[in-house]
Amino acid sequence: MLTTGLLSSLILVDVVLIGWLVLRPELTRGQRGKMLAFCAFFVLPVLALVGGASEKMESSKTTEFCLSCHEMEPYGRSLYVDDEEYVPARHFQKRLIDRQVACFTCHTDYTMFGDLQAKLRGMRHVYVHYLGTIPEQIALYTPYQNRECLHCHAGARGFEESWAHEEDMGALVASEMSCLESGCHEVIHDAAALDELDLWEVPSHE
Amino acid sequence: MSERDEKIERRLRHAGLWVGGGLLVELLTLPFAGPGAFLAFATFSGLGIAVGVFLYLRALVS
């Protein structure tokens, strides 16, 4: 993946080349000019577009990106609830997930095209944020799948050796029993109750 | 300069303006990670570069 700095340099070089060829198009009459024009008008812009799209896609995974929309702010705050019962808060505070990509880690689908589907949903969210009507109650499109939990937890010793999990492992793997809705891990973001909850004060060195 | 050359060069100029505009928008949105930058990149930059490349290819085959 091209870094932002490299990509910016490539764009600047291409803009200069294009400016030169736009001011002096007669240069493109010769063989070298034609090759230069091919690079300036086709190769470099396509590279810049693909590199830029890759950069933007990566940045759209970040927690900062998700929480930059004000309607997501309570969900971001809920990651700091000082109560282990809160599943996202526990994962976030104990660094069970990468904090930089906390939302994406739990809200992508771990299937072949899961990332793509998550990005398309994200595009829809961006559209609704700017041009649509934001629903009063934000909810998942479909019930949360055990697959997303098991992507990390399956095979982990703490999970496999827990008596509660051992007992129902077959039902959990087959999604016959929901991790979140079976009464075991049912406290999720609970954004509406945030004002009544204590929040973890992050130490200044964090 | 023949009329054909003039036509090609005019198309190249148009292509350059579109591609250049798209690239400049990309350059401006690159340092920002928010949804606004994402949207500006996906619409203005993507559109500008795509139209410019199309105009350039059209100038080649004309």
PDB file of N, CA and C in Angstrom, chain A residues 48-132:
ATOM      1  N   ALA A  48      -2.726   6.809  -8.762  1.00  0.00           N
ATOM      2  CA  ALA A  48      -3.123   7.720  -7.680  1.00  0.00           C
ATOM      3  C   ALA A  48      -4.536   7.401  -7.195  1.00  0.00           C
ATOM      4  N   LEU A  49      -5.405   7.066  -8.131  1.00  0.00           N
ATOM      5  CA  LEU A  49      -6.791   6.759  -7.755  1.00  0.00           C
ATOM      6  C   LEU A  49      -6.874   5.458  -6.948  1.00  0.00           C
ATOM      7  N   VAL A  50      -6.163   4.441  -7.425  1.00  0.00           N
ATOM      8  CA  VAL A  50      -6.175   3.150  -6.720  1.00  0.00           C
ATOM      9  C   VAL A  50      -5.519   3.291  -5.346  1.00  0.00           C
ATOM     10  N   GLY A  51      -4.377   3.986  -5.306  1.00  0.00           N
ATOM     11  CA  GLY A  51      -3.691   4.211  -4.026  1.00  0.00           C
ATOM     12  C   GLY A  51      -4.551   5.012  -3.068  1.00  0.00           C
ATOM     13  N   GLY A  52      -5.197   6.060  -3.589  1.00  0.00           N
ATOM     14  CA  GLY A  52      -6.066   6.903  -2.754  1.00  0.00           C
ATOM     15  C   GLY A  52      -7.249   6.128  -2.223  1.00  0.00           C
ATOM     16  N   ALA A  53      -7.843   5.296  -3.092  1.00  0.00           N
ATOM     17  CA  ALA A  53      -8.992   4.496  -2.662  1.00  0.00           C
ATOM     18  C   ALA A  53      -8.572   3.533  -1.556  1.00  0.00           C
ATOM     19  N   SER A  54      -7.383   2.957  -1.712  1.00  0.00           N
ATOM     20  CA  SER A  54      -6.877   2.029  -0.697  1.00  0.00           C
ATOM     21  C   SER A  54      -6.650   2.758   0.634  1.00  0.00           C
ATOM     22  N   GLU A  55      -6.048   3.938   0.563  1.00  0.00           N
ATOM     23  CA  GLU A  55      -5.815   4.742   1.776  1.00  0.00           C
ATOM     24  C   GLU A  55      -7.131   5.097   2.465  1.00  0.00           C
ATOM     25  N   LYS A  56      -8.085   5.527   1.649  1.00  0.00           N
ATOM     26  CA  LYS A  56      -9.370   5.955   2.217  1.00  0.00           C
ATOM     27  C   LYS A  56     -10.118   4.769   2.832  1.00  0.00           C
ATOM     28  N   MET A  57     -10.032   3.619   2.157  1.00  0.00           N
ATOM     29  CA  MET A  57     -10.693   2.417   2.687  1.00  0.00           C
ATOM     30  C   MET A  57     -10.085   2.037   4.039  1.00  0.00           C
ATOM     31  N   GLU A  58      -8.766   2.113   4.127  1.00  0.00           N
ATOM     32  CA  GLU A  58      -8.095   1.788   5.386  1.00  0.00           C
ATOM     33  C   GLU A  58      -8.498   2.775   6.485  1.00  0.00           C
ATOM     34  N   SER A  59      -8.533   4.067   6.119  1.00  0.00           N
ATOM     35  CA  SER A  59      -8.864   5.058   7.156  1.00  0.00           C
ATOM     36  C   SER A  59     -10.326   4.937   7.578  1.00  0.00           C
ATOM     37  N   SER A  60     -11.171   4.403   6.682  1.00  0.00           N
ATOM     38  CA  SER A  60     -12.587   4.265   7.048  1.00  0.00           C
ATOM     39  C   SER A  60     -12.801   3.130   8.058  1.00  0.00           C
ATOM     40  N   LYS A  61     -11.760   2.340   8.320  1.00  0.00           N
ATOM     41  CA  LYS A  61     -11.860   1.276   9.330  1.00  0.00           C
ATOM     42  C   LYS A  61     -11.617   1.814  10.736  1.00  0.00           C
ATOM     43  N   THR A  62     -11.069   3.002  10.834  1.00  0.00           N
ATOM     44  CA  THR A  62     -10.602   3.456  12.143  1.00  0.00           C
ATOM     45  C   THR A  62     -11.752   3.886  13.067  1.00  0.00           C
ATOM     46  N   THR A  63     -11.504   3.740  14.333  1.00  0.00           N
ATOM     47  CA  THR A  63     -12.478   4.147  15.349  1.00  0.00           C
ATOM     48  C   THR A  63     -12.746   5.648  15.235  1.00  0.00           C
ATOM     49  N   GLU A  64     -11.685   6.409  14.936  1.00  0.00           N
ATOM     50  CA  GLU A  64     -11.800   7.857  14.782  1.00  0.00           C
ATOM     51  C   GLU A  64     -12.791   8.192  13.665  1.00  0.00           C
ATOM     52  N   PHE A  65     -12.721   7.450  12.580  1.00  0.00           N
ATOM     53  CA  PHE A  65     -13.618   7.678  11.442  1.00  0.00           C
ATOM     54  C   PHE A  65     -15.071   7.434  11.869  1.00  0.00           C
ATOM     55  N   CYS A  66     -15.315   6.294  12.509  1.00  0.00           N
ATOM     56  CA  CYS A  66     -16.696   5.941  12.905  1.00  0.00           C
ATOM     57  C   CYS A  66     -17.262   6.970  13.895  1.00  0.00           C
ATOM     58  N   LEU A  67     -16.427   7.395  14.830  1.00  0.00           N
ATOM     59  CA  LEU A  67     -16.923   8.275  15.885  1.00  0.00           C
ATOM     60  C   LEU A  67     -16.923   9.748  15.488  1.00  0.00           C
ATOM     61  N   SER A  68     -16.472  10.048  14.272  1.00  0.00           N
ATOM     62  CA  SER A  68     -16.470  11.451  13.847  1.00  0.00           C
ATOM     63  C   SER A  68     -17.877  11.944  13.511  1.00  0.00           C
ATOM     64  N   CYS A  69     -18.832  11.017  13.341  1.00  0.00           N
ATOM     65  CA  CYS A  69     -20.228  11.429  13.160  1.00  0.00           C
ATOM     66  C   CYS A  69     -20.859  11.573  14.544  1.00  0.00           C
ATOM     67  N   HIS A  70     -21.522  12.702  14.790  1.00  0.00           N
ATOM     68  CA  HIS A  70     -22.009  13.001  16.139  1.00  0.00           C
ATOM     69  C   HIS A  70     -22.999  11.951  16.651  1.00  0.00           C
ATOM     70  N   GLU A  71     -23.744  11.329  15.733  1.00  0.00           N
ATOM     71  CA  GLU A  71     -24.734  10.328  16.186  1.00  0.00           C
ATOM     72  C   GLU A  71     -24.064   9.080  16.757  1.00  0.00           C
ATOM     73  N   MET A  72     -22.786   8.915  16.487  1.00  0.00           N
ATOM     74  CA  MET A  72     -22.049   7.754  17.000  1.00  0.00           C
ATOM     75  C   MET A  72     -21.362   8.066  18.338  1.00  0.00           C
ATOM     76  N   GLU A  73     -21.396   9.326  18.734  1.00  0.00           N
ATOM     77  CA  GLU A  73     -20.666   9.758  19.930  1.00  0.00           C
ATOM     78  C   GLU A  73     -21.028   8.945  21.182  1.00  0.00           C
ATOM     79  N   PRO A  74     -22.345   8.700  21.457  1.00  0.00           N
ATOM     80  CA  PRO A  74     -22.655   7.905  22.661  1.00  0.00           C
ATOM     81  C   PRO A  74     -22.097   6.487  22.599  1.00  0.00           C
ATOM     82  N   TYR A  75     -22.027   5.936  21.397  1.00  0.00           N
ATOM     83  CA  TYR A  75     -21.493   4.574  21.254  1.00  0.00           C
ATOM     84  C   TYR A  75     -19.993   4.577  21.550  1.00  0.00           C
ATOM     85  N   GLY A  76     -19.342   5.670  21.167  1.00  0.00           N
ATOM     86  CA  GLY A  76     -17.918   5.815  21.484  1.00  0.00           C
ATOM     87  C   GLY A  76     -17.717   5.944  22.984  1.00  0.00           C
ATOM     88  N   ARG A  77     -18.594   6.743  23.628  1.00  0.00           N
ATOM     89  CA  ARG A  77     -18.469   6.927  25.084  1.00  0.00           C
ATOM     90  C   ARG A  77     -18.739   5.626  25.822  1.00  0.00           C
ATOM     91  N   SER A  78     -19.631   4.806  25.248  1.00  0.00           N
ATOM     92  CA  SER A  78     -19.994   3.553  25.929  1.00  0.00           C
ATOM     93  C   SER A  78     -18.808   2.597  26.028  1.00  0.00           C
ATOM     94  N   LEU A  79     -17.765   2.860  25.238  1.00  0.00           N
ATOM     95  CA  LEU A  79     -16.568   2.013  25.323  1.00  0.00           C
ATOM     96  C   LEU A  79     -15.808   2.250  26.624  1.00  0.00           C
ATOM     97  N   TYR A  80     -16.175   3.324  27.330  1.00  0.00           N
ATOM     98  CA  TYR A  80     -15.484   3.670  28.574  1.00  0.00           C
ATOM     99  C   TYR A  80     -16.321   3.378  29.825  1.00  0.00           C
ATOM    100  N   VAL A  81     -17.466   2.704  29.654  1.00  0.00           N
ATOM    101  CA  VAL A  81     -18.301   2.383  30.816  1.00  0.00           C
ATOM    102  C   VAL A  81     -17.497   1.512  31.782  1.00  0.00           C
ATOM    103  N   ASP A  82     -17.549   1.899  33.046  1.00  0.00           N
ATOM    104  CA  ASP A  82     -16.744   1.204  34.053  1.00  0.00           C
ATOM    105  C   ASP A  82     -17.522   0.019  34.606  1.00  0.00           C
ATOM    106  N   ASP A  83     -17.789  -0.951  33.769  1.00  0.00           N
ATOM    107  CA  ASP A  83     -18.562  -2.119  34.177  1.00  0.00           C
ATOM    108  C   ASP A  83     -18.230  -3.263  33.209  1.00  0.00           C
ATOM    109  N   GLU A  84     -17.726  -4.347  33.744  1.00  0.00           N
ATOM    110  CA  GLU A  84     -17.290  -5.466  32.903  1.00  0.00           C
ATOM    111  C   GLU A  84     -18.433  -6.170  32.191  1.00  0.00           C
ATOM    112  N   GLU A  85     -19.667  -5.922  32.663  1.00  0.00           N
ATOM    113  CA  GLU A  85     -20.829  -6.533  32.020  1.00  0.00           C
ATOM    114  C   GLU A  85     -21.019  -6.009  30.592  1.00  0.00           C
ATOM    115  N   TYR A  86     -20.512  -4.794  30.361  1.00  0.00           N
ATOM    116  CA  TYR A  86     -20.674  -4.168  29.044  1.00  0.00           C
ATOM    117  C   TYR A  86     -19.648  -4.771  28.072  1.00  0.00           C
ATOM    118  N   VAL A  87     -20.147  -5.563  27.146  1.00  0.00           N
ATOM    119  CA  VAL A  87     -19.246  -6.330  26.283  1.00  0.00           C
ATOM    120  C   VAL A  87     -18.281  -5.446  25.479  1.00  0.00           C
ATOM    121  N   PRO A  88     -18.764  -4.406  24.776  1.00  0.00           N
ATOM    122  CA  PRO A  88     -17.804  -3.593  24.002  1.00  0.00           C
ATOM    123  C   PRO A  88     -16.798  -2.883  24.906  1.00  0.00           C
ATOM    124  N   ALA A  89     -17.272  -2.353  26.052  1.00  0.00           N
ATOM    125  CA  ALA A  89     -16.382  -1.640  26.971  1.00  0.00           C
ATOM    126  C   ALA A  89     -15.283  -2.568  27.478  1.00  0.00           C
ATOM    127  N   ARG A  90     -15.654  -3.785  27.807  1.00  0.00           N
ATOM    128  CA  ARG A  90     -14.673  -4.746  28.316  1.00  0.00           C
ATOM    129  C   ARG A  90     -13.614  -5.061  27.253  1.00  0.00           C
ATOM    130  N   HIS A  91     -14.080  -5.274  26.024  1.00  0.00           N
ATOM    131  CA  HIS A  91     -13.142  -5.571  24.938  1.00  0.00           C
ATOM    132  C   HIS A  91     -12.199  -4.397  24.686  1.00  0.00           C
ATOM    133  N   PHE A  92     -12.756  -3.190  24.745  1.00  0.00           N
ATOM    134  CA  PHE A  92     -11.977  -1.990  24.446  1.00  0.00           C
ATOM    135  C   PHE A  92     -10.976  -1.704  25.559  1.00  0.00           C
ATOM    136  N   GLN A  93     -11.464  -1.705  26.793  1.00  0.00           N
ATOM    137  CA  GLN A  93     -10.604  -1.313  27.917  1.00  0.00           C
ATOM    138  C   GLN A  93      -9.503  -2.329  28.200  1.00  0.00           C
ATOM    139  N   LYS A  94      -9.827  -3.612  28.003  1.00  0.00           N
ATOM    140  CA  LYS A  94      -8.820  -4.654  28.267  1.00  0.00           C
ATOM    141  C   LYS A  94      -7.946  -4.927  27.044  1.00  0.00           C
ATOM    142  N   ARG A  95      -8.106  -4.112  26.014  1.00  0.00           N
ATOM    143  CA  ARG A  95      -7.352  -4.261  24.763  1.00  0.00           C
ATOM    144  C   ARG A  95      -7.519  -5.659  24.172  1.00  0.00           C
ATOM    145  N   LEU A  96      -8.719  -6.218  24.292  1.00  0.00           N
ATOM    146  CA  LEU A  96      -8.968  -7.508  23.646  1.00  0.00           C
ATOM    147  C   LEU A  96      -9.093  -7.304  22.139  1.00  0.00           C
ATOM    148  N   ILE A  97      -9.353  -6.058  21.756  1.00  0.00           N
ATOM    149  CA  ILE A  97      -9.371  -5.686  20.338  1.00  0.00           C
ATOM    150  C   ILE A  97      -8.444  -4.487  20.154  1.00  0.00           C
ATOM    151  N   ASP A  98      -8.027  -4.257  18.921  1.00  0.00           N
ATOM    152  CA  ASP A  98      -7.181  -3.100  18.620  1.00  0.00           C
ATOM    153  C   ASP A  98      -8.043  -1.838  18.725  1.00  0.00           C
ATOM    154  N   ARG A  99      -7.684  -0.938  19.627  1.00  0.00           N
ATOM    155  CA  ARG A  99      -8.508   0.263  19.845  1.00  0.00           C
ATOM    156  C   ARG A  99      -8.594   1.152  18.606  1.00  0.00           C
ATOM    157  N   GLN A 100      -7.581   1.098  17.774  1.00  0.00           N
ATOM    158  CA  GLN A 100      -7.587   1.940  16.562  1.00  0.00           C
ATOM    159  C   GLN A 100      -8.699   1.541  15.592  1.00  0.00           C
ATOM    160  N   VAL A 101      -9.085   0.269  15.637  1.00  0.00           N
ATOM    161  CA  VAL A 101     -10.108  -0.213  14.702  1.00  0.00           C
ATOM    162  C   VAL A 101     -11.200  -0.968  15.475  1.00  0.00           C
ATOM    163  N   ALA A 102     -11.570  -0.413  16.623  1.00  0.00           N
ATOM    164  CA  ALA A 102     -12.468  -1.115  17.541  1.00  0.00           C
ATOM    165  C   ALA A 102     -13.850  -1.384  16.921  1.00  0.00           C
ATOM    166  N   CYS A 103     -14.461  -0.374  16.319  1.00  0.00           N
ATOM    167  CA  CYS A 103     -15.819  -0.548  15.775  1.00  0.00           C
ATOM    168  C   CYS A 103     -15.800  -1.591  14.664  1.00  0.00           C
ATOM    169  N   PHE A 104     -14.829  -1.423  13.745  1.00  0.00           N
ATOM    170  CA  PHE A 104     -14.757  -2.295  12.574  1.00  0.00           C
ATOM    171  C   PHE A 104     -14.522  -3.748  12.985  1.00  0.00           C
ATOM    172  N   THR A 105     -13.684  -3.958  14.000  1.00  0.00           N
ATOM    173  CA  THR A 105     -13.331  -5.317  14.405  1.00  0.00           C
ATOM    174  C   THR A 105     -14.577  -6.129  14.775  1.00  0.00           C
ATOM    175  N   CYS A 106     -15.508  -5.491  15.484  1.00  0.00           N
ATOM    176  CA  CYS A 106     -16.692  -6.237  15.920  1.00  0.00           C
ATOM    177  C   CYS A 106     -17.850  -6.120  14.939  1.00  0.00           C
ATOM    178  N   HIS A 107     -17.852  -5.077  14.107  1.00  0.00           N
ATOM    179  CA  HIS A 107     -19.020  -4.866  13.245  1.00  0.00           C
ATOM    180  C   HIS A 107     -18.792  -5.221  11.787  1.00  0.00           C
ATOM    181  N   THR A 108     -17.665  -5.868  11.476  1.00  0.00           N
ATOM    182  CA  THR A 108     -17.522  -6.394  10.120  1.00  0.00           C
ATOM    183  C   THR A 108     -18.029  -7.828  10.142  1.00  0.00           C
ATOM    184  N   ASP A 109     -18.350  -8.357   8.972  1.00  0.00           N
ATOM    185  CA  ASP A 109     -18.772  -9.764   8.897  1.00  0.00           C
ATOM    186  C   ASP A 109     -17.547 -10.592   8.534  1.00  0.00           C
ATOM    187  N   TYR A 110     -17.290 -11.633   9.298  1.00  0.00           N
ATOM    188  CA  TYR A 110     -16.135 -12.472   8.996  1.00  0.00           C
ATOM    189  C   TYR A 110     -16.527 -13.553   7.993  1.00  0.00           C
ATOM    190  N   THR A 111     -16.825 -13.092   6.786  1.00  0.00           N
ATOM    191  CA  THR A 111     -17.145 -13.981   5.670  1.00  0.00           C
ATOM    192  C   THR A 111     -16.270 -13.567   4.491  1.00  0.00           C
ATOM    193  N   MET A 112     -16.390 -14.269   3.367  1.00  0.00           N
ATOM    194  CA  MET A 112     -15.519 -13.991   2.225  1.00  0.00           C
ATOM    195  C   MET A 112     -15.624 -12.517   1.781  1.00  0.00           C
ATOM    196  N   PHE A 113     -16.843 -12.016   1.667  1.00  0.00           N
ATOM    197  CA  PHE A 113     -17.026 -10.628   1.236  1.00  0.00           C
ATOM    198  C   PHE A 113     -17.485  -9.732   2.386  1.00  0.00           C
ATOM    199  N   GLY A 114     -17.178 -10.149   3.605  1.00  0.00           N
ATOM    200  CA  GLY A 114     -17.636  -9.414   4.777  1.00  0.00           C
ATOM    201  C   GLY A 114     -17.105  -7.993   4.839  1.00  0.00           C
ATOM    202  N   ASP A 115     -15.800  -7.844   4.532  1.00  0.00           N
ATOM    203  CA  ASP A 115     -15.204  -6.504   4.573  1.00  0.00           C
ATOM    204  C   ASP A 115     -15.878  -5.595   3.554  1.00  0.00           C
ATOM    205  N   LEU A 116     -16.114  -6.149   2.367  1.00  0.00           N
ATOM    206  CA  LEU A 116     -16.740  -5.362   1.297  1.00  0.00           C
ATOM    207  C   LEU A 116     -18.152  -4.942   1.712  1.00  0.00           C
ATOM    208  N   GLN A 117     -18.886  -5.906   2.298  1.00  0.00           N
ATOM    209  CA  GLN A 117     -20.248  -5.586   2.759  1.00  0.00           C
ATOM    210  C   GLN A 117     -20.217  -4.503   3.829  1.00  0.00           C
ATOM    211  N   ALA A 118     -19.235  -4.611   4.724  1.00  0.00           N
ATOM    212  CA  ALA A 118     -19.118  -3.605   5.792  1.00  0.00           C
ATOM    213  C   ALA A 118     -18.824  -2.225   5.203  1.00  0.00           C
ATOM    214  N   LYS A 119     -17.976  -2.193   4.165  1.00  0.00           N
ATOM    215  CA  LYS A 119     -17.650  -0.913   3.527  1.00  0.00           C
ATOM    216  C   LYS A 119     -18.882  -0.336   2.834  1.00  0.00           C
ATOM    217  N   LEU A 120     -19.644  -1.212   2.179  1.00  0.00           N
ATOM    218  CA  LEU A 120     -20.851  -0.727   1.495  1.00  0.00           C
ATOM    219  C   LEU A 120     -21.860  -0.184   2.506  1.00  0.00           C
ATOM    220  N   ARG A 121     -21.973  -0.871   3.644  1.00  0.00           N
ATOM    221  CA  ARG A 121     -22.861  -0.361   4.707  1.00  0.00           C
ATOM    222  C   ARG A 121     -22.339   0.983   5.201  1.00  0.00           C
ATOM    223  N   GLY A 122     -21.008   1.074   5.320  1.00  0.00           N
ATOM    224  CA  GLY A 122     -20.390   2.331   5.760  1.00  0.00           C
ATOM    225  C   GLY A 122     -20.683   3.463   4.784  1.00  0.00           C
ATOM    226  N   MET A 123     -20.620   3.155   3.485  1.00  0.00           N
ATOM    227  CA  MET A 123     -20.929   4.172   2.463  1.00  0.00           C
ATOM    228  C   MET A 123     -22.367   4.654   2.638  1.00  0.00           C
ATOM    229  N   ARG A 124     -23.253   3.703   2.961  1.00  0.00           N
ATOM    230  CA  ARG A 124     -24.659   4.062   3.160  1.00  0.00           C
ATOM    231  C   ARG A 124     -24.795   4.967   4.385  1.00  0.00           C
ATOM    232  N   HIS A 125     -24.017   4.650   5.419  1.00  0.00           N
ATOM    233  CA  HIS A 125     -24.060   5.475   6.634  1.00  0.00           C
ATOM    234  C   HIS A 125     -23.594   6.898   6.342  1.00  0.00           C
ATOM    235  N   VAL A 126     -22.523   7.008   5.528  1.00  0.00           N
ATOM    236  CA  VAL A 126     -22.008   8.339   5.168  1.00  0.00           C
ATOM    237  C   VAL A 126     -23.081   9.108   4.398  1.00  0.00           C
ATOM    238  N   TYR A 127     -23.743   8.403   3.479  1.00  0.00           N
ATOM    239  CA  TYR A 127     -24.813   9.032   2.686  1.00  0.00           C
ATOM    240  C   TYR A 127     -25.935   9.517   3.612  1.00  0.00           C
ATOM    241  N   VAL A 128     -26.367   8.643   4.533  1.00  0.00           N
ATOM    242  CA  VAL A 128     -27.466   9.015   5.446  1.00  0.00           C
ATOM    243  C   VAL A 128     -27.040  10.178   6.336  1.00  0.00           C
ATOM    244  N   HIS A 129     -25.775  10.147   6.776  1.00  0.00           N
ATOM    245  CA  HIS A 129     -25.276  11.208   7.657  1.00  0.00           C
ATOM    246  C   HIS A 129     -25.374  12.577   6.989  1.00  0.00           C
ATOM    247  N   TYR A 130     -25.000  12.650   5.716  1.00  0.00           N
ATOM    248  CA  TYR A 130     -24.967  13.943   5.033  1.00  0.00           C
ATOM    249  C   TYR A 130     -26.270  14.290   4.321  1.00  0.00           C
ATOM    250  N   LEU A 131     -26.922  13.291   3.742  1.00  0.00           N
ATOM    251  CA  LEU A 131     -28.053  13.597   2.863  1.00  0.00           C
ATOM    252  C   LEU A 131     -29.376  12.956   3.289  1.00  0.00           C
ATOM    253  N   GLY A 132     -29.335  12.006   4.199  1.00  0.00           N
ATOM    254  CA  GLY A 132     -30.558  11.294   4.557  1.00  0.00           C
ATOM    255  C   GLY A 132     -31.110  11.720   5.907  1.00  0.00           C
TER     256      GLY A 132
END
